[in-house]
Amino acid sequence: MSPKPFGKRKKGGAAHAVREEVRGRLRQRLAELAAPCVRVDLASDDAASPPTGSCLGEGAYLPHGQPWPIDENGPMCFVAQINFAEAPKLVGFPERGLLQWFTSADDTYGLTFDESRGTVGFLARWFDDVSAPSVGEEPDDVDTDWSPVGDGRLILTEGLSLPAWKELPEDVRAEPLWQEVTDVLGDKGLAAVGYELEPEDVWEDLARGYESPLVGFVVGSKIGGFARFTQTDPRGDGAYPARNAPRGSVLLQLDSGESGGWGDGGVGQLFADPSAVAGGDLSSVRYNWDCG
């Protein structure tokens, strides 16, 4: 989804100059607070992905000895595969190898809501070597009605990711810049009808959100960086690792803005220790999705 500009305003004059000056300082501060990530986009063309290429929803790499996964709901739905050799290098993440993600074919895409949440209802596979030919095929009876995403070839490029407002240190949230941004760049129409904008609102919508005019910051689908949720962050609860633990890293996030699906405007994640995954250890992988 392309970033949208702040509302239509006439150029020129002192007010415009003030807005541009504040916007410039905002960009600079955000760049200091951002973390590198890999942006994940669905290709705009219909070119087929090679068997070991990064892709969404179809075209899973199936070498000899790796059949299509089946669970109690039948053949699982293929979500995505990421070939890390195609991705820009990200510190601590694999530089090669192929990650696959499947979910159970049911009305919650395999996610449970008890103590097992995040640990069942999905499958992550890791291929350190992808030199063997892909010989398997997707079964005819995969129930694509329960697939959480669309399909197509994926493009992996460098990006920057911003934390949620609540993830910022308290001293950063107290910086006067955020209130200045709120006063100068916030929606005056909302203020006129009695809605009091807070710095958090402007941060989430105009700095970090889909309304951001700051090209380069990745809102949705990504490898690494900071996660986005439509509801709450599950990390630190139940079987999910703490947000700041290595196992709480965003291994892969697929947002409906780029991937489609995930219910009503939702987003899905795999969390894991990326260095462990690079060594073929998938025991830390946890699964989550939510929607509005």
CSV table of C-alpha atoms in Angstrom, one decimal:
chain,number,residue,atom,x,y,z
A,1,MET,CA,0.0,0.0,0.0
A,2,SER,CA,1.4,3.3,-1.0
A,3,PRO,CA,2.0,5.9,1.7
A,4,LYS,CA,-0.6,8.8,1.6
A,5,PRO,CA,0.3,12.4,2.1
A,6,PHE,CA,-1.0,14.6,4.9
A,7,GLY,CA,-4.3,16.2,3.9
A,8,LYS,CA,-4.5,18.6,1.0
A,9,ARG,CA,-3.0,22.0,1.9
A,10,LYS,CA,-2.0,25.0,-0.1
A,11,LYS,CA,1.7,25.4,-0.6
A,12,GLY,CA,3.4,28.7,0.2
A,13,GLY,CA,3.2,31.0,3.2
A,14,ALA,CA,4.5,30.9,6.7
A,15,ALA,CA,2.2,28.1,7.8
A,16,HIS,CA,3.6,25.8,5.0
A,17,ALA,CA,7.2,26.7,5.9
A,18,VAL,CA,6.5,25.8,9.6
A,19,ARG,CA,4.9,22.4,8.6
A,20,GLU,CA,7.9,21.6,6.3
A,21,GLU,CA,10.4,22.5,9.1
A,22,VAL,CA,8.6,20.3,11.6
A,23,ARG,CA,8.2,17.5,9.1
A,24,GLY,CA,11.9,17.6,8.4
A,25,ARG,CA,12.8,17.3,12.1
A,26,LEU,CA,10.3,14.5,12.4
A,27,ARG,CA,11.9,12.5,9.6
A,28,GLN,CA,15.3,13.0,11.1
A,29,ARG,CA,14.2,11.8,14.6
A,30,LEU,CA,12.3,8.8,13.2
A,31,ALA,CA,15.4,7.7,11.2
A,32,GLU,CA,17.3,7.7,14.5
A,33,LEU,CA,14.6,5.5,16.2
A,34,ALA,CA,14.1,3.1,13.3
A,35,ALA,CA,15.5,-0.4,13.0
A,36,PRO,CA,16.6,-2.1,9.8
A,37,CYS,CA,14.3,-4.7,8.3
A,38,VAL,CA,13.6,-6.4,5.0
A,39,ARG,CA,10.5,-5.1,3.2
A,40,VAL,CA,8.3,-7.9,1.7
A,41,ASP,CA,6.1,-6.9,-1.3
A,42,LEU,CA,4.0,-8.9,-3.6
A,43,ALA,CA,5.3,-8.6,-7.2
A,44,SER,CA,3.1,-6.5,-9.5
A,45,ASP,CA,3.5,-8.8,-12.4
A,46,ASP,CA,2.2,-12.4,-13.0
A,47,ALA,CA,5.7,-13.9,-13.5
A,48,ALA,CA,5.9,-17.3,-11.8
A,49,SER,CA,8.3,-17.8,-8.9
A,50,PRO,CA,11.0,-20.5,-9.3
A,51,PRO,CA,10.6,-23.5,-7.0
A,52,THR,CA,13.0,-22.1,-4.5
A,53,GLY,CA,12.0,-18.5,-4.8
A,54,SER,CA,10.3,-16.3,-2.2
A,55,CYS,CA,6.5,-16.6,-2.8
A,56,LEU,CA,3.1,-16.4,-1.2
A,57,GLY,CA,0.2,-18.8,-1.3
A,58,GLU,CA,1.4,-21.2,-4.0
A,59,GLY,CA,4.6,-22.8,-5.4
A,60,ALA,CA,6.0,-24.5,-2.3
A,61,TYR,CA,9.4,-26.1,-2.7
A,62,LEU,CA,8.9,-29.9,-2.2
A,63,PRO,CA,12.1,-31.9,-2.6
A,64,HIS,CA,12.2,-35.7,-2.3
A,65,GLY,CA,11.3,-36.8,1.2
A,66,GLN,CA,9.3,-33.6,2.1
A,67,PRO,CA,5.7,-34.3,1.3
A,68,TRP,CA,2.9,-31.8,1.6
A,69,PRO,CA,2.1,-31.5,5.3
A,70,ILE,CA,-1.2,-32.9,6.7
A,71,ASP,CA,-2.8,-32.4,10.1
A,72,GLU,CA,-6.1,-33.3,11.7
A,73,ASN,CA,-7.9,-30.9,9.3
A,74,GLY,CA,-6.4,-32.4,6.2
A,75,PRO,CA,-3.8,-30.9,3.9
A,76,MET,CA,-2.4,-27.7,5.4
A,77,CYS,CA,-2.6,-24.3,3.6
A,78,PHE,CA,0.7,-22.9,2.2
A,79,VAL,CA,1.2,-19.4,3.5
A,80,ALA,CA,4.7,-18.4,2.2
A,81,GLN,CA,8.3,-19.3,1.7
A,82,ILE,CA,11.3,-17.0,2.0
A,83,ASN,CA,14.6,-17.7,0.4
A,84,PHE,CA,17.0,-15.7,2.5
A,85,ALA,CA,19.6,-15.7,-0.2
A,86,GLU,CA,17.3,-13.3,-2.1
A,87,ALA,CA,17.0,-10.9,0.9
A,88,PRO,CA,19.2,-8.0,1.8
A,89,LYS,CA,21.5,-9.0,4.7
A,90,LEU,CA,20.1,-8.3,8.1
A,91,VAL,CA,22.3,-8.7,11.2
A,92,GLY,CA,21.5,-11.8,13.1
A,93,PHE,CA,19.2,-13.3,10.4
A,94,PRO,CA,20.0,-16.1,8.0
A,95,GLU,CA,22.0,-15.2,4.9
A,96,ARG,CA,20.8,-18.3,3.0
A,97,GLY,CA,18.3,-21.1,3.5
A,98,LEU,CA,14.6,-21.3,2.8
A,99,LEU,CA,11.8,-20.9,5.4
A,100,GLN,CA,8.3,-22.3,4.7
A,101,TRP,CA,5.1,-21.5,6.6
A,102,PHE,CA,1.9,-23.6,6.6
A,103,THR,CA,-1.3,-23.2,8.6
A,104,SER,CA,-4.1,-25.6,9.4
A,105,ALA,CA,-7.2,-25.4,7.2
A,106,ASP,CA,-9.8,-24.2,9.6
A,107,ASP,CA,-11.7,-21.0,10.4
A,108,THR,CA,-9.0,-19.6,12.7
A,109,TYR,CA,-6.1,-20.5,10.3
A,110,GLY,CA,-5.0,-23.0,13.0
A,111,LEU,CA,-4.6,-20.4,15.8
A,112,THR,CA,-5.8,-21.7,19.2
A,113,PHE,CA,-7.0,-19.7,22.2
A,114,ASP,CA,-5.8,-21.7,25.2
A,115,GLU,CA,-2.4,-22.5,26.6
A,116,SER,CA,-1.3,-24.0,23.3
A,117,ARG,CA,-1.8,-20.7,21.4
A,118,GLY,CA,1.2,-20.0,19.2
A,119,THR,CA,2.6,-23.5,19.3
A,120,VAL,CA,0.1,-25.5,17.3
A,121,GLY,CA,-2.0,-25.1,14.2
A,122,PHE,CA,0.9,-24.2,11.9
A,123,LEU,CA,4.1,-25.7,10.5
A,124,ALA,CA,7.5,-24.0,9.9
A,125,ARG,CA,10.0,-25.8,7.8
A,126,TRP,CA,13.7,-24.9,7.2
A,127,PHE,CA,15.8,-26.0,4.2
A,128,ASP,CA,19.5,-25.2,4.6
A,129,ASP,CA,20.2,-26.7,1.1
A,130,VAL,CA,17.9,-26.0,-1.8
A,131,SER,CA,20.0,-27.7,-4.5
A,132,ALA,CA,17.7,-30.7,-4.8
A,133,PRO,CA,14.9,-30.4,-7.4
A,134,SER,CA,11.3,-29.8,-6.3
A,135,VAL,CA,9.4,-33.0,-7.2
A,136,GLY,CA,6.3,-32.8,-5.0
A,137,GLU,CA,2.9,-31.2,-5.9
A,138,GLU,CA,0.2,-29.5,-3.9
A,139,PRO,CA,-2.7,-31.9,-3.2
A,140,ASP,CA,-5.9,-31.4,-5.1
A,141,ASP,CA,-7.9,-31.4,-1.9
A,142,VAL,CA,-6.2,-28.4,-0.2
A,143,ASP,CA,-9.1,-26.3,1.1
A,144,THR,CA,-8.1,-22.9,-0.2
A,145,ASP,CA,-11.2,-21.4,1.4
A,146,TRP,CA,-9.2,-21.4,4.7
A,147,SER,CA,-6.0,-19.9,3.2
A,148,PRO,CA,-5.0,-16.8,5.2
A,149,VAL,CA,-3.3,-15.0,2.2
A,150,GLY,CA,-3.3,-14.4,-1.5
A,151,ASP,CA,-0.6,-15.7,-3.8
A,152,GLY,CA,2.2,-14.5,-6.0
A,153,ARG,CA,6.0,-13.9,-6.2
A,154,LEU,CA,7.6,-11.9,-3.4
A,155,ILE,CA,10.1,-9.1,-3.7
A,156,LEU,CA,12.5,-8.5,-0.8
A,157,THR,CA,14.2,-5.1,-0.4
A,158,GLU,CA,15.9,-3.0,2.3
A,159,GLY,CA,13.7,-1.1,4.7
A,160,LEU,CA,13.3,0.6,8.0
A,161,SER,CA,10.8,-0.2,10.8
A,162,LEU,CA,9.5,2.0,13.6
A,163,PRO,CA,8.4,0.7,17.0
A,164,ALA,CA,4.9,1.2,18.4
A,165,TRP,CA,4.4,4.2,20.7
A,166,LYS,CA,4.3,1.9,23.7
A,167,GLU,CA,7.7,0.4,22.7
A,168,LEU,CA,9.5,3.7,22.9
A,169,PRO,CA,11.4,4.5,26.1
A,170,GLU,CA,9.6,6.8,28.4
A,171,ASP,CA,12.1,9.6,28.0
A,172,VAL,CA,11.7,9.4,24.2
A,173,ARG,CA,7.9,9.7,24.5
A,174,ALA,CA,8.4,12.8,26.7
A,175,GLU,CA,10.3,14.6,24.0
A,176,PRO,CA,8.5,17.9,23.1
A,177,LEU,CA,8.8,17.2,19.3
A,178,TRP,CA,5.8,14.8,19.5
A,179,GLN,CA,3.5,17.3,20.9
A,180,GLU,CA,4.8,19.9,18.4
A,181,VAL,CA,4.1,17.4,15.6
A,182,THR,CA,0.6,16.8,17.0
A,183,ASP,CA,-0.1,20.5,17.1
A,184,VAL,CA,1.3,21.4,13.7
A,185,LEU,CA,0.5,18.3,11.6
A,186,GLY,CA,-2.5,16.7,13.3
A,187,ASP,CA,-6.0,16.7,11.9
A,188,LYS,CA,-7.5,20.0,12.6
A,189,GLY,CA,-10.9,18.7,11.5
A,190,LEU,CA,-10.9,16.3,14.4
A,191,ALA,CA,-9.8,19.0,16.9
A,192,ALA,CA,-12.7,21.2,15.6
A,193,VAL,CA,-15.3,18.7,16.6
A,194,GLY,CA,-13.9,18.2,20.1
A,195,TYR,CA,-11.6,15.2,19.6
A,196,GLU,CA,-8.4,15.8,21.4
A,197,LEU,CA,-5.4,14.4,19.5
A,198,GLU,CA,-2.6,12.8,21.6
A,199,PRO,CA,1.0,12.3,20.4
A,200,GLU,CA,0.3,8.5,20.4
A,201,ASP,CA,-2.5,9.0,17.8
A,202,VAL,CA,-0.2,11.0,15.5
A,203,TRP,CA,2.7,8.6,16.0
A,204,GLU,CA,0.6,5.5,15.1
A,205,ASP,CA,-1.3,7.1,12.2
A,206,LEU,CA,1.0,9.7,10.6
A,207,ALA,CA,4.5,8.5,11.6
A,208,ARG,CA,4.2,4.7,11.7
A,209,GLY,CA,0.9,3.9,10.1
A,210,TYR,CA,-0.5,3.6,6.6
A,211,GLU,CA,-1.2,7.3,6.5
A,212,SER,CA,2.4,8.1,6.9
A,213,PRO,CA,4.0,10.4,4.2
A,214,LEU,CA,7.4,9.3,5.2
A,215,VAL,CA,8.5,7.0,2.4
A,216,GLY,CA,10.9,4.3,3.4
A,217,PHE,CA,9.4,3.2,6.7
A,218,VAL,CA,7.9,-0.3,6.4
A,219,VAL,CA,4.4,-0.5,7.9
A,220,GLY,CA,3.3,-4.0,7.0
A,221,SER,CA,5.0,-7.1,5.6
A,222,LYS,CA,8.6,-7.5,6.7
A,223,ILE,CA,11.4,-9.7,8.0
A,224,GLY,CA,12.8,-8.3,11.2
A,225,GLY,CA,12.0,-4.9,12.6
A,226,PHE,CA,9.1,-4.1,14.8
A,227,ALA,CA,5.8,-6.0,14.7
A,228,ARG,CA,2.4,-4.5,14.0
A,229,PHE,CA,-0.9,-5.7,15.6
A,230,THR,CA,-4.5,-4.8,15.1
A,231,GLN,CA,-5.3,-5.7,18.7
A,232,THR,CA,-2.6,-6.6,21.3
A,233,ASP,CA,0.9,-7.9,21.3
A,234,PRO,CA,0.8,-11.5,22.6
A,235,ARG,CA,4.5,-11.7,23.4
A,236,GLY,CA,5.3,-12.3,27.0
A,237,ASP,CA,2.0,-14.1,27.6
A,238,GLY,CA,1.5,-17.9,27.6
A,239,ALA,CA,3.9,-19.7,25.3
A,240,TYR,CA,5.0,-16.5,23.6
A,241,PRO,CA,8.5,-15.2,24.4
A,242,ALA,CA,9.1,-11.7,25.8
A,243,ARG,CA,9.1,-9.0,23.2
A,244,ASN,CA,12.7,-8.1,23.9
A,245,ALA,CA,14.0,-11.6,24.0
A,246,PRO,CA,15.8,-13.0,20.9
A,247,ARG,CA,12.9,-15.5,20.5
A,248,GLY,CA,10.5,-12.6,20.3
A,249,SER,CA,12.0,-11.3,17.1
A,250,VAL,CA,9.9,-10.9,14.0
A,251,LEU,CA,11.0,-13.7,11.8
A,252,LEU,CA,8.3,-12.9,9.2
A,253,GLN,CA,5.3,-10.7,9.3
A,254,LEU,CA,2.7,-10.7,6.5
A,255,ASP,CA,0.2,-7.9,6.5
A,256,SER,CA,-3.1,-7.9,4.6
A,257,GLY,CA,-2.0,-4.6,3.1
A,258,GLU,CA,0.4,-6.5,0.9
A,259,SER,CA,-0.6,-10.2,1.3
A,260,GLY,CA,-4.4,-10.0,1.5
A,261,GLY,CA,-6.3,-12.2,3.8
A,262,TRP,CA,-5.9,-12.5,7.6
A,263,GLY,CA,-9.6,-11.9,8.2
A,264,ASP,CA,-10.7,-8.2,8.3
A,265,GLY,CA,-7.5,-6.2,7.6
A,266,GLY,CA,-5.4,-8.4,9.7
A,267,VAL,CA,-1.7,-9.3,10.1
A,268,GLY,CA,0.1,-12.6,10.8
A,269,GLN,CA,3.5,-13.3,12.3
A,270,LEU,CA,6.1,-15.9,13.0
A,271,PHE,CA,8.3,-15.0,16.0
A,272,ALA,CA,11.6,-16.8,16.6
A,273,ASP,CA,15.3,-16.4,17.4
A,274,PRO,CA,16.6,-15.8,13.9
A,275,SER,CA,20.1,-17.1,14.7
A,276,ALA,CA,18.6,-20.4,15.9
A,277,VAL,CA,16.6,-20.7,12.7
A,278,ALA,CA,19.7,-20.1,10.6
A,279,GLY,CA,21.2,-23.2,12.3
A,280,GLY,CA,18.0,-25.2,11.5
A,281,ASP,CA,16.6,-25.0,15.0
A,282,LEU,CA,12.8,-24.1,14.8
A,283,SER,CA,11.9,-24.9,18.4
A,284,SER,CA,11.6,-21.1,19.1
A,285,VAL,CA,9.1,-20.4,16.4
A,286,ARG,CA,5.7,-19.1,17.5
A,287,TYR,CA,2.7,-18.2,15.4
A,288,ASN,CA,0.2,-15.3,15.8
A,289,TRP,CA,-2.4,-13.4,13.8
A,290,ASP,CA,-5.1,-10.9,14.6
A,291,CYS,CA,-7.5,-8.6,12.7
A,292,GLY,CA,-9.7,-5.7,13.3
